[in-house]
Coordinates of C-alpha atoms in Angstrom, one line a residue:
X13 CA -29.7 -28.4 3.9
X14 CA -26.3 -28.1 5.7
X15 CA -25.3 -25.9 8.6
X16 CA -23.2 -23.8 6.2
X17 CA -26.3 -22.8 4.1
X18 CA -28.4 -22.2 7.2
X19 CA -25.6 -20.0 8.7
X20 CA -25.2 -18.0 5.6
X21 CA -28.9 -17.2 5.3
X22 CA -29.2 -16.4 9.0
X23 CA -26.2 -14.0 8.6
X24 CA -27.8 -12.3 5.7
X25 CA -31.1 -11.8 7.6
X26 CA -29.1 -10.2 10.5
X27 CA -27.3 -7.9 8.0
X28 CA -30.6 -6.9 6.4
X29 CA -32.3 -6.3 9.8
X30 CA -29.3 -4.3 11.0
X31 CA -29.3 -2.0 7.9
X32 CA -33.0 -1.4 8.0
X33 CA -32.9 -0.6 11.7
X34 CA -30.0 1.9 11.3
X35 CA -30.8 5.6 11.6
X36 CA -28.5 6.6 8.8
X37 CA -30.1 4.4 6.1
X38 CA -29.8 5.6 2.6
X39 CA -32.5 4.1 0.3
X40 CA -31.5 3.4 -3.3
X41 CA -34.6 3.3 -5.5
X42 CA -35.1 2.1 -9.1
X43 CA -37.2 -0.1 -11.3
X44 CA -37.2 -3.7 -10.1
X45 CA -39.6 -6.6 -9.8
X46 CA -40.0 -9.0 -6.9
X47 CA -39.6 -12.6 -7.9
X48 CA -42.4 -14.9 -6.7
X49 CA -40.6 -18.2 -7.3
X50 CA -37.2 -19.7 -7.2
X51 CA -34.7 -20.6 -4.5
X52 CA -33.2 -18.1 -2.0
X53 CA -29.8 -16.9 -3.1
X54 CA -27.2 -16.5 -0.3
X55 CA -25.3 -13.2 -0.3
X56 CA -22.1 -13.5 1.6
X57 CA -21.1 -9.8 1.6
X58 CA -21.7 -6.5 -0.1
X59 CA -20.2 -6.4 -3.5
X60 CA -18.2 -3.3 -2.8
X61 CA -17.1 -1.2 0.2
X62 CA -19.3 1.8 1.0
X63 CA -18.1 4.0 3.9
X64 CA -21.7 5.4 4.2
X65 CA -23.1 1.9 5.1
X66 CA -23.0 0.9 8.7
X67 CA -23.9 -2.5 10.2
X68 CA -25.7 -2.2 13.5
X69 CA -25.2 -5.6 15.3
X70 CA -28.0 -7.5 16.9
X71 CA -27.6 -8.9 20.4
X72 CA -28.2 -12.7 20.9
X73 CA -31.9 -13.5 21.4
X74 CA -33.0 -15.7 24.3
X75 CA -33.0 -19.4 23.4
X76 CA -30.9 -18.9 20.2
X77 CA -29.5 -22.1 18.7
X78 CA -25.8 -22.7 18.6
X79 CA -25.6 -22.0 14.8
X80 CA -27.4 -18.7 15.4
X81 CA -24.9 -17.7 18.0
X82 CA -22.0 -18.4 15.6
X83 CA -23.7 -16.4 12.8
X84 CA -24.6 -13.5 15.1
X85 CA -21.0 -13.3 16.3
X86 CA -19.5 -13.2 12.8
X87 CA -21.9 -10.5 11.9
X88 CA -21.2 -8.5 15.0
X89 CA -17.4 -8.6 14.2
X90 CA -18.2 -6.5 11.1
X91 CA -19.6 -3.6 13.2
X92 CA -17.8 -0.8 15.0
X93 CA -19.7 -0.6 18.2
X94 CA -17.6 0.4 21.3
X95 CA -15.2 -2.3 22.4
X96 CA -17.2 -4.8 20.3
X97 CA -19.7 -5.0 23.1
X98 CA -22.3 -6.8 21.0
X99 CA -19.8 -9.3 19.7
X100 CA -18.7 -10.0 23.2
X101 CA -22.3 -10.8 24.2
X102 CA -22.1 -13.9 22.0
X103 CA -19.1 -15.2 24.1
X104 CA -18.9 -17.0 27.4
X105 CA -18.1 -14.7 30.4
X106 CA -14.5 -15.9 30.5
X107 CA -13.9 -15.7 26.8
X108 CA -15.6 -12.2 26.7
X109 CA -13.0 -11.0 29.2
X110 CA -10.0 -12.5 27.4
X111 CA -10.9 -12.1 23.7
X112 CA -8.6 -9.5 22.0
X113 CA -10.1 -8.2 18.8
X114 CA -7.4 -5.7 18.3
X115 CA -4.6 -8.3 18.1
X116 CA -4.9 -8.8 14.4
X117 CA -7.4 -8.8 11.5
X118 CA -7.6 -11.6 9.0
X119 CA -9.0 -10.5 5.6
X120 CA -10.8 -13.2 3.5
X121 CA -11.9 -12.9 -0.1
X122 CA -15.6 -13.1 1.1
X123 CA -17.2 -13.4 4.5
X124 CA -16.3 -16.5 6.4
X125 CA -18.5 -19.6 6.4
X126 CA -19.1 -22.1 9.2
X127 CA -19.7 -25.8 9.2
X128 CA -20.5 -28.2 12.0
X129 CA -17.5 -30.1 13.3
X130 CA -18.2 -32.4 16.3
X131 CA -15.5 -31.7 19.0
X132 CA -14.9 -30.8 22.6
X133 CA -13.3 -27.5 23.6
X134 CA -9.8 -27.2 25.0
X135 CA -10.9 -28.1 28.5
X136 CA -12.8 -31.1 27.4
X137 CA -16.2 -29.5 28.0
X138 CA -18.9 -30.9 25.7
X139 CA -20.6 -28.7 23.3
X140 CA -20.7 -28.1 19.6
X141 CA -17.8 -27.4 17.4
X142 CA -17.8 -25.4 14.2
X143 CA -15.1 -24.8 11.6
X144 CA -14.8 -21.2 10.3
X145 CA -13.3 -21.1 6.9
X146 CA -12.6 -19.0 3.8
X147 CA -9.9 -17.9 1.4
X148 CA -7.4 -15.6 3.2
X149 CA -5.9 -12.7 1.1
X150 CA -4.3 -10.6 3.8
X151 CA -3.6 -10.0 7.5
X152 CA -3.4 -6.8 9.5
X153 CA -1.1 -7.0 12.5
X154 CA -1.2 -5.2 15.9
X155 CA 0.7 -2.3 14.3
X156 CA -2.1 -1.9 11.8
X157 CA 0.2 -2.9 9.0
X158 CA -1.4 -4.8 6.0
X159 CA 0.3 -7.7 4.5
X160 CA -1.1 -9.3 1.4
X161 CA -0.7 -13.0 0.9
X162 CA -1.3 -15.3 -2.1
X163 CA -4.9 -16.6 -1.7
X164 CA -4.8 -19.6 0.7
X165 CA -7.2 -21.6 2.7
X166 CA -8.2 -20.3 6.1
X167 CA -9.6 -22.7 8.7
X168 CA -10.1 -22.2 12.4
X169 CA -12.3 -24.0 14.9
X170 CA -14.9 -22.3 17.1
X171 CA -16.6 -24.0 20.0
X172 CA -19.9 -23.3 21.7
X173 CA -21.3 -24.6 25.0
X174 CA -24.3 -24.0 27.2
X175 CA -23.6 -21.6 30.0
X176 CA -25.1 -22.3 33.4
X177 CA -26.2 -25.9 32.9
X178 CA -28.2 -28.0 30.4
X179 CA -30.9 -25.3 30.1
X180 CA -28.4 -22.4 29.7
X181 CA -27.8 -20.2 26.7
X182 CA -25.4 -21.2 24.0
X183 CA -22.2 -19.1 24.0
X184 CA -18.8 -19.3 22.2
X185 CA -16.1 -20.4 24.6
X186 CA -13.2 -21.0 22.2
X187 CA -12.2 -18.9 19.2
X188 CA -9.1 -17.1 17.9
X189 CA -8.1 -13.6 19.0
X190 CA -8.5 -10.9 16.4
X191 CA -11.1 -10.2 13.8
X192 CA -12.0 -12.2 10.7
X193 CA -13.6 -10.1 7.9
X194 CA -14.6 -10.5 4.3
X195 CA -12.8 -8.1 2.0
X196 CA -15.9 -5.9 1.4
X197 CA -16.5 -5.6 5.2
X198 CA -12.9 -4.8 5.7
X199 CA -12.9 -2.0 3.1
X200 CA -16.1 -0.6 4.6
X201 CA -14.7 -0.4 8.1
X202 CA -11.0 0.5 7.4
X203 CA -9.1 3.0 5.4
X204 CA -5.5 3.3 4.4
X205 CA -3.3 6.1 5.8
X206 CA 0.4 6.8 5.2
X207 CA 2.4 7.7 8.3
X208 CA 5.6 9.6 7.6
X209 CA 9.0 9.2 9.1
X210 CA 12.4 10.5 8.1
X211 CA 14.8 8.4 6.1
X212 CA 17.7 7.5 8.4
X213 CA 20.3 10.2 8.4
X214 CA 18.3 12.4 6.0
X215 CA 15.8 15.2 6.0
X216 CA 13.4 13.6 3.6
X217 CA 10.3 11.6 4.6
X218 CA 9.2 8.1 3.8
X219 CA 5.6 6.8 3.7
X220 CA 4.7 4.0 6.0
X221 CA 1.2 2.7 5.1
X222 CA -1.2 1.4 7.8
X223 CA -5.0 0.9 8.1
X224 CA -7.2 2.8 10.6
X225 CA -10.9 2.6 11.3
X226 CA -13.2 4.6 8.9
X227 CA -15.0 6.1 11.9
X228 CA -14.5 5.6 15.6
X229 CA -12.0 3.0 16.7
X230 CA -14.0 0.5 18.8
X231 CA -11.2 -0.1 21.2
X232 CA -9.5 3.3 21.7
X233 CA -12.7 5.3 20.9
X234 CA -10.6 7.7 18.7
X235 CA -11.8 9.4 15.5
X236 CA -9.7 9.0 12.3
X237 CA -7.6 12.1 12.8
X238 CA -6.6 11.0 16.3
X239 CA -6.1 7.4 15.2
X240 CA -3.7 8.7 12.5
X241 CA -1.7 10.8 14.9
X242 CA -1.5 8.1 17.5
X243 CA -0.4 5.6 14.9
X244 CA 2.4 8.0 13.9
X245 CA 3.5 8.5 17.5
X246 CA 3.5 4.7 18.1
X247 CA 6.4 4.6 15.6
X248 CA 7.2 3.0 12.3
X249 CA 6.0 -0.5 11.4
X250 CA 8.5 -3.3 12.0
X251 CA 9.2 -3.7 8.2
X252 CA 10.2 -0.1 7.7
X253 CA 11.8 0.6 11.1
X254 CA 15.4 -0.4 10.1
X255 CA 15.6 2.4 7.5
X256 CA 13.7 5.3 9.1
X257 CA 13.6 7.4 12.2
X258 CA 11.1 9.6 13.9
X259 CA 11.8 13.2 15.0
X260 CA 9.5 12.7 18.0
X261 CA 11.5 11.9 21.2
X262 CA 11.3 8.3 22.3
X263 CA 8.1 7.7 24.3
X264 CA 6.2 10.7 22.9
X265 CA 2.4 10.1 23.0
X266 CA -0.7 12.2 23.1
X267 CA -1.2 14.0 26.4
X268 CA -3.1 12.0 29.0
X269 CA -6.8 11.7 28.4
X270 CA -6.7 13.0 24.8
X271 CA -9.0 10.9 22.6
X272 CA -10.1 13.5 20.1
X273 CA -8.2 16.0 18.0
X274 CA -10.4 18.5 16.2
X275 CA -9.7 21.3 13.8
X276 CA -10.9 24.7 15.0
X277 CA -12.7 27.4 13.0
X278 CA -9.4 28.7 11.7
X279 CA -8.4 25.2 10.4
X280 CA -5.8 24.9 13.1
X281 CA -5.2 21.5 14.6
X282 CA -3.8 21.6 18.2
X283 CA -2.0 18.4 19.3
X284 CA -1.2 18.2 23.0
X285 CA 1.8 15.9 23.6
X286 CA 3.1 14.3 26.8
X287 CA 6.1 15.4 28.8
X288 CA 8.5 13.4 26.6
X289 CA 8.2 16.0 23.9
X290 CA 8.2 19.0 26.2
X291 CA 11.8 20.0 25.7
X292 CA 12.0 19.5 21.9
X293 CA 13.9 22.3 20.2
X294 CA 12.2 24.5 17.6
X295 CA 13.9 22.9 14.6
X296 CA 13.1 19.4 15.8
X297 CA 9.5 20.4 16.7
X298 CA 8.9 21.7 13.1
X299 CA 10.0 18.3 11.8
X300 CA 7.7 16.6 14.2
X301 CA 4.8 18.8 13.0
X302 CA 5.8 18.1 9.4
X303 CA 5.4 14.3 10.1
X304 CA 1.9 15.0 11.3
X305 CA 1.0 17.3 8.3
X306 CA 2.2 14.7 5.8
X307 CA 0.2 12.0 7.6
X308 CA -3.0 14.0 7.7
X309 CA -2.9 14.8 3.9
X310 CA -4.4 11.4 3.3
X311 CA -7.6 12.3 5.2
X312 CA -9.2 14.2 2.4
X313 CA -12.2 15.1 4.5
X314 CA -10.0 17.1 6.9
X315 CA -8.6 20.5 6.0
X316 CA -5.7 21.5 8.2
X317 CA -4.2 24.9 7.5
X318 CA -1.8 24.8 10.5
X319 CA -0.6 22.4 13.1
X320 CA 0.2 23.6 16.7
X321 CA 2.1 21.2 18.9
X322 CA 1.6 21.7 22.6
X323 CA 3.1 20.7 25.9
X324 CA 1.0 18.9 28.5
X325 CA 0.2 22.2 30.2
X326 CA -1.2 23.6 26.9
X327 CA 1.7 25.9 26.1
X328 CA 2.9 26.0 22.5
X329 CA 5.9 24.0 21.3
X330 CA 5.8 25.2 17.7
X331 CA 3.5 25.7 14.7
X332 CA 3.7 24.6 11.1
X333 CA 1.6 26.0 8.3
X334 CA 0.2 23.9 5.4
X335 CA 2.8 23.8 2.6
X336 CA 5.8 24.3 4.8
X337 CA 6.2 20.5 5.2
X338 CA 7.1 20.2 1.5
X339 CA 10.8 21.1 2.1
X340 CA 11.0 17.5 3.5
X341 CA 9.4 15.8 0.5
X342 CA 11.5 13.1 -1.0
X343 CA 10.8 14.2 -4.6
X344 CA 11.1 17.9 -5.0
X345 CA 10.8 17.9 -8.8
X346 CA 7.6 15.8 -9.2
X347 CA 5.2 18.7 -9.7
X348 CA 6.7 19.9 -13.0
X349 CA 8.5 16.8 -14.2
X350 CA 8.5 16.1 -18.0
X351 CA 7.7 12.9 -19.8
X352 CA 10.5 11.2 -21.8
X353 CA 10.6 8.4 -24.3
X354 CA 12.8 6.7 -26.9
X355 CA 11.7 7.7 -30.5
X356 CA 11.9 5.5 -33.6
X357 CA 15.5 6.7 -34.2
X358 CA 16.6 5.4 -30.7
X359 CA 16.9 9.0 -29.5
X360 CA 15.9 10.3 -26.1
X361 CA 13.0 12.7 -26.6
X362 CA 10.5 14.8 -24.6
X363 CA 6.7 14.5 -24.7
X364 CA 5.2 18.0 -24.3
X365 CA 1.9 18.4 -22.5
X366 CA 0.1 19.4 -25.8
X367 CA 1.7 16.7 -28.0
X368 CA -0.7 14.9 -30.3
X369 CA -0.2 11.9 -32.5
X370 CA 0.9 14.2 -35.4
X371 CA 3.3 16.3 -33.3
X372 CA 7.0 15.7 -33.5
X373 CA 8.4 15.4 -29.9
X374 CA 11.7 17.2 -29.5
X375 CA 14.9 15.1 -28.8
X376 CA 17.0 16.3 -25.9
X377 CA 20.4 17.9 -26.3
X378 CA 23.4 15.8 -25.9
X379 CA 24.6 12.4 -27.4
X380 CA 21.4 10.6 -26.4
X381 CA 19.2 13.1 -28.4
X382 CA 21.4 13.7 -31.4
X383 CA 21.7 10.1 -32.4
X384 CA 25.4 9.8 -31.6
X385 CA 24.5 7.3 -28.9
X386 CA 21.5 5.2 -29.8
X387 CA 19.7 4.2 -26.7
X388 CA 17.4 1.4 -25.4
X389 CA 16.1 1.4 -21.8
X390 CA 16.4 4.9 -20.2
X391 CA 16.1 6.7 -16.9
X392 CA 16.2 10.5 -16.4
X393 CA 17.7 11.8 -13.2
X394 CA 15.2 13.6 -10.9
X395 CA 16.9 16.9 -11.5
X396 CA 16.4 16.3 -15.3
X397 CA 20.0 17.3 -16.0
X398 CA 21.4 13.8 -16.6
X399 CA 20.1 10.6 -18.1
X400 CA 21.2 7.0 -18.0
X401 CA 20.6 4.6 -20.8
X402 CA 21.5 1.1 -21.9
X403 CA 22.7 0.6 -25.5
X404 CA 20.2 -0.9 -28.0
X405 CA 21.8 -4.4 -27.4
X406 CA 21.4 -3.9 -23.6
X407 CA 25.2 -4.5 -23.2
X408 CA 26.4 -1.1 -22.1
X409 CA 25.2 1.5 -19.6
X410 CA 25.9 5.2 -20.3
X411 CA 25.4 8.3 -18.1
X412 CA 25.2 11.6 -20.1
X413 CA 24.0 15.1 -19.6
X414 CA 20.7 16.0 -21.4
X415 CA 20.9 19.8 -21.0
X416 CA 23.9 20.4 -23.3
X417 CA 25.8 18.8 -26.2
X418 CA 29.1 17.0 -25.6
X419 CA 31.2 14.1 -26.7
X420 CA 30.3 10.6 -25.8
X421 CA 32.1 9.3 -22.7
X422 CA 33.0 5.7 -22.0
X423 CA 30.2 3.4 -20.6
X424 CA 30.1 3.2 -16.8
X425 CA 29.3 -0.6 -17.0
X426 CA 29.5 -3.4 -19.5
X427 CA 27.6 -6.7 -19.2
X428 CA 29.1 -9.9 -20.4
X429 CA 25.8 -11.6 -21.0
X430 CA 25.8 -13.5 -24.3
X431 CA 22.2 -12.8 -25.2
X432 CA 20.3 -9.5 -25.0
X433 CA 17.8 -10.7 -22.4
X434 CA 20.8 -11.8 -20.3
X435 CA 22.3 -8.3 -20.1
X436 CA 21.2 -5.1 -18.5
X437 CA 17.8 -3.9 -17.3
X438 CA 16.6 -0.4 -17.7
X439 CA 18.1 1.8 -15.0
X440 CA 16.4 3.8 -12.2
X441 CA 17.4 6.9 -10.2
X442 CA 16.5 7.5 -6.5
X443 CA 16.2 10.9 -4.9
X444 CA 19.8 10.7 -3.5
X445 CA 21.2 10.7 -7.0
X446 CA 22.2 7.0 -7.0
X447 CA 21.6 5.0 -10.1
X448 CA 20.2 1.4 -9.9
X449 CA 20.1 -1.4 -12.4
X450 CA 20.6 -5.1 -12.7
X451 CA 22.9 -7.3 -14.8
X452 CA 21.2 -10.5 -15.8
X453 CA 24.4 -12.2 -17.0
X454 CA 23.9 -15.9 -16.3
X455 CA 27.5 -16.3 -15.2
X456 CA 27.2 -13.5 -12.6
X457 CA 23.8 -11.9 -12.1
X458 CA 23.8 -8.8 -9.9
X459 CA 21.8 -5.9 -8.6
X460 CA 24.0 -2.8 -8.9
X461 CA 24.1 0.8 -7.6
X462 CA 26.2 3.6 -8.9
X463 CA 26.5 6.1 -6.0
X464 CA 26.0 9.8 -6.8
X465 CA 29.2 11.5 -8.0
X466 CA 31.1 8.2 -8.4
X467 CA 32.0 6.3 -11.5
X468 CA 32.1 2.6 -10.5
X469 CA 28.9 0.7 -9.8
X470 CA 28.8 -1.4 -6.7
X471 CA 27.1 -4.8 -6.1
X472 CA 24.1 -4.7 -3.8
X473 CA 23.4 -7.8 -1.7
X474 CA 19.9 -9.1 -1.6
X475 CA 19.1 -10.9 1.6
X476 CA 18.3 -13.8 2.0
X477 CA 18.6 -14.2 -1.8
X478 CA 16.4 -14.7 -4.9
X479 CA 16.1 -18.5 -4.8
X480 CA 16.8 -18.8 -8.5
X481 CA 14.7 -15.9 -9.6
X482 CA 16.1 -13.4 -12.1
X483 CA 15.6 -9.6 -11.9
X484 CA 13.4 -8.4 -14.8
X485 CA 13.0 -4.8 -13.8
X486 CA 14.3 -2.4 -11.2
X487 CA 12.3 0.6 -9.9
X488 CA 13.7 2.5 -6.8
X489 CA 11.5 4.9 -4.8
X490 CA 12.4 8.6 -4.7
X491 CA 13.2 8.3 -1.0
X492 CA 15.8 5.7 -1.7
X493 CA 14.6 3.4 1.1
X494 CA 12.4 1.1 -0.9
X495 CA 12.9 -0.7 -4.2
X496 CA 10.4 -2.5 -6.5
X497 CA 11.7 -5.6 -8.2
X498 CA 10.1 -7.7 -10.9
X499 CA 11.4 -11.2 -10.4
X500 CA 11.1 -13.9 -13.1
X501 CA 11.0 -17.6 -12.2
X502 CA 9.3 -20.6 -13.6
X503 CA 7.8 -18.7 -16.5
X504 CA 6.1 -16.1 -14.3
X505 CA 7.1 -12.6 -13.2
X506 CA 6.1 -11.4 -9.8
X507 CA 6.4 -8.1 -8.0
X508 CA 8.4 -7.7 -4.7
X509 CA 9.1 -4.7 -2.5
X510 CA 12.5 -4.6 -0.8
X511 CA 13.9 -2.4 2.0
X512 CA 17.2 -0.6 1.1
X513 CA 19.5 -0.7 4.1
X514 CA 22.6 1.4 4.4
X515 CA 25.2 0.4 7.0
X516 CA 29.0 0.9 7.4
X517 CA 30.7 4.3 7.4
X518 CA 30.3 7.3 5.2
X519 CA 33.6 6.5 3.5
X520 CA 32.9 2.8 3.2
X521 CA 29.1 2.4 3.0
X522 CA 27.5 -1.1 2.7
X523 CA 24.1 -1.1 0.9
X524 CA 21.8 -4.1 0.8
X525 CA 18.2 -5.0 0.0
X526 CA 16.4 -6.9 2.7
X527 CA 12.8 -7.8 3.8
X528 CA 11.5 -8.7 0.3
X529 CA 7.7 -8.9 0.4
X530 CA 5.3 -9.8 -2.4
X531 CA 3.4 -6.6 -3.4
X532 CA 0.9 -8.2 -5.8
X533 CA 0.5 -11.8 -4.6
X534 CA -2.9 -12.0 -6.2
X535 CA -1.3 -11.5 -9.7
X536 CA 0.2 -14.6 -11.4
X537 CA 2.2 -12.5 -13.9
X538 CA 3.3 -8.8 -13.8
X539 CA 4.7 -7.2 -16.9
X540 CA 5.5 -3.7 -15.9
X541 CA 5.6 -1.5 -12.8
X542 CA 6.2 2.2 -11.9
X543 CA 6.1 4.1 -8.6
X544 CA 3.0 6.3 -8.6
X545 CA 3.2 8.1 -5.3
X546 CA 4.7 7.8 -1.8
X547 CA 3.4 4.3 -1.2
X548 CA 1.6 3.5 -4.4
X549 CA 2.6 1.6 -7.6
X550 CA 0.9 1.2 -10.9
X551 CA 1.3 -2.3 -12.4
X552 CA 0.4 -4.1 -15.5
X553 CA -0.5 -7.8 -14.9
X554 CA -3.2 -10.4 -14.6
X555 CA -4.7 -12.5 -11.9
X556 CA -5.2 -16.2 -12.1
X557 CA -7.9 -16.9 -14.7
X558 CA -8.2 -13.2 -15.4
X559 CA -7.3 -10.8 -18.2
X560 CA -4.5 -8.3 -18.2
X561 CA -5.2 -5.2 -16.2
X562 CA -3.6 -1.8 -15.4
X563 CA -4.2 -1.0 -11.8
X564 CA -2.9 0.7 -8.7
X565 CA -1.5 -1.3 -5.9
X566 CA -0.2 -0.1 -2.5
X567 CA 3.3 -1.1 -1.5
X568 CA 1.7 -3.3 1.2
X569 CA -0.2 -5.2 -1.4
X570 CA -3.6 -3.7 -0.6
X571 CA -6.0 -2.8 -3.4
X572 CA -9.6 -1.6 -3.9
X573 CA -12.2 -2.1 -6.7
X574 CA -11.6 1.5 -7.7
X575 CA -7.9 0.9 -8.4
X576 CA -8.5 -0.8 -11.7
X577 CA -7.9 1.6 -14.6
X578 CA -9.5 1.8 -18.0
X579 CA -8.5 -1.2 -20.2
X580 CA -5.5 -1.0 -22.5
X581 CA -4.2 -3.8 -24.7
X582 CA -0.7 -5.2 -25.1
X583 CA 1.0 -2.9 -22.6
X584 CA 4.8 -3.4 -22.4
X585 CA 5.8 -0.5 -20.2
X586 CA 4.2 2.1 -18.0
X587 CA 5.3 5.3 -16.2
X588 CA 3.8 7.4 -13.4
X589 CA 4.8 10.5 -11.5
X590 CA 4.9 11.0 -7.8
X591 CA 2.6 13.9 -8.4
X592 CA -0.7 12.1 -8.7
X593 CA -2.1 15.0 -10.8
X594 CA 0.1 14.1 -13.7
X595 CA -1.2 11.6 -16.3
X596 CA 0.0 8.0 -16.6
X597 CA 2.0 7.2 -19.7
X598 CA 2.1 3.8 -21.3
X599 CA 3.5 2.0 -24.3
X600 CA 1.2 -0.4 -26.1
X601 CA 2.3 -2.4 -29.0
X602 CA -1.2 -1.9 -30.6
X603 CA -1.8 1.7 -29.7
X604 CA 1.6 3.4 -29.5
X605 CA 2.5 5.7 -26.6
X606 CA -0.7 6.8 -24.8
X607 CA -1.6 9.0 -21.8
X608 CA -4.3 8.8 -19.2
X609 CA -5.1 12.2 -17.8
X610 CA -7.2 12.4 -14.6
X611 CA -10.9 11.6 -15.2
X612 CA -10.3 10.9 -18.9
X613 CA -9.6 7.9 -21.2
X614 CA -6.4 6.8 -22.8
X615 CA -5.2 9.3 -25.4
X616 CA -2.7 8.5 -28.1
X617 CA 0.3 10.9 -28.3
X618 CA 2.9 8.9 -30.3
X619 CA 1.8 6.5 -33.0
X620 CA 2.6 2.8 -33.3
X621 CA 6.2 2.1 -34.1
X622 CA 7.3 5.7 -33.4
X623 CA 8.4 5.3 -29.8
X624 CA 9.0 3.1 -26.8
X625 CA 10.0 3.2 -23.1
X626 CA 8.1 6.2 -21.7
X627 CA 9.4 7.4 -18.3
X628 CA 9.1 10.2 -15.8
X629 CA 12.3 11.3 -14.0
X630 CA 13.4 8.7 -11.6

């Protein structure tokens, strides 16, 4: 039996012993029988993340073999003991001093395996070499930002040697900085949190997702609330930084010695800041507090009724009550937004909350609802006063009011594409009032933006380019700083998130999309996408070798087992609101237009053949 199998079984024994020895063990009982024959089955990691389960690492035993040292170290990396003290016990004295677990976290599909690889360490010292390997799916950098990657091989050498001579104990003397965790261990130890910053030059906030420790951070010894505030004060992640700004003065941090922020019996959170923030004005301070209030909304276990920012001496800078931060939200209309679709007569119509399959949804006023202007792909402005639609042949783009009747105006853009699928995509509105769409004309493909209040669309540069891919769908975020693009190439359609950068002057702005990142690299084909919150998307697609799914994906590409939604066949479009309490709406060629209320199953509201293209404003 090889070293890999021995290592896997040893690791499982350590995990079992750690769990049984934990003081917070929860026993799950049920009917089961104990097999009395058959081979032992190796279990690499728990099948799902469970925040209530904790792994208590086991220190190396005296006289442990080299393989046991490797296995024990890999297991200790999955724990959250202070400063990874137990994990460091498996390292040589020098490596224990220099190892930096906080530098990065590599996430593998399952826990890493090891195999024996004869080698010497970097200094030529003899010992035993091992290869740590697995399938990498993501990496967390030192800013706690998650970046999903297409599944790829991960291989890294580890070296062990005897410390103190031939009879000394085996210890690891060469290994990479950072942590290497299987996905289930990562989800058990970490949780996503959105930090919030202001869009550059605007008073609306943008979500910046990061991951923090579920419980105490082993390095900083901070609880989740304090981790979240510290991460916010540390500033935006490198990817988002070019398009946002913080209202905290440069250099602002928690006051010296603050490692815990607690909510008092009046649900007030007091946040002592260092001297850099001591002279912030009242208006600026309220925006600083709003950034914290938005950020802490993701910590559902914490109820904060009021935030009080303090100077280093404990005096009050300002206070902000729960709810007052909403004036800085990027989508003010999300709470009561209606659901729209195109009916069988190519009219823009409204789905009411109580619509059933037999109900007749009401067309909107104006040319798009009366039938004067038959429409295809649509987008309703976030104030629900105006709509944009492409013609049924996808050649022309119109912008018309939907609150009053009127004559048809001229199209604001005409594509010269020869075939329908070489013409215009459905449009999308951001929270600034700008209208986005793409022209897929083979002779001159372009991403375009029609600025609010202006007639002529402008071309938007995509850096460094699309490398032959064609834009299949455009969905811009309410904050106007991020854009989701479905890009088609080689018979596959993939999802990317881009950063919307605005430079130049107010009279001569230059808008570009930069920093394209794959948002669903685990999916080989994505059919539809919609924004579903500040940093969340709902997508329709399939993984390699899998079936089509409807699921939630964070903009950084992270997912969880609970993000998969109830099955639905032949989905061609999907729509979600930034208000997570409103139902998803989808168009299925086999079921018609359906809705998914919270905690329910899909419900048909418009029969097959009676409507297409459901959308929320945006």
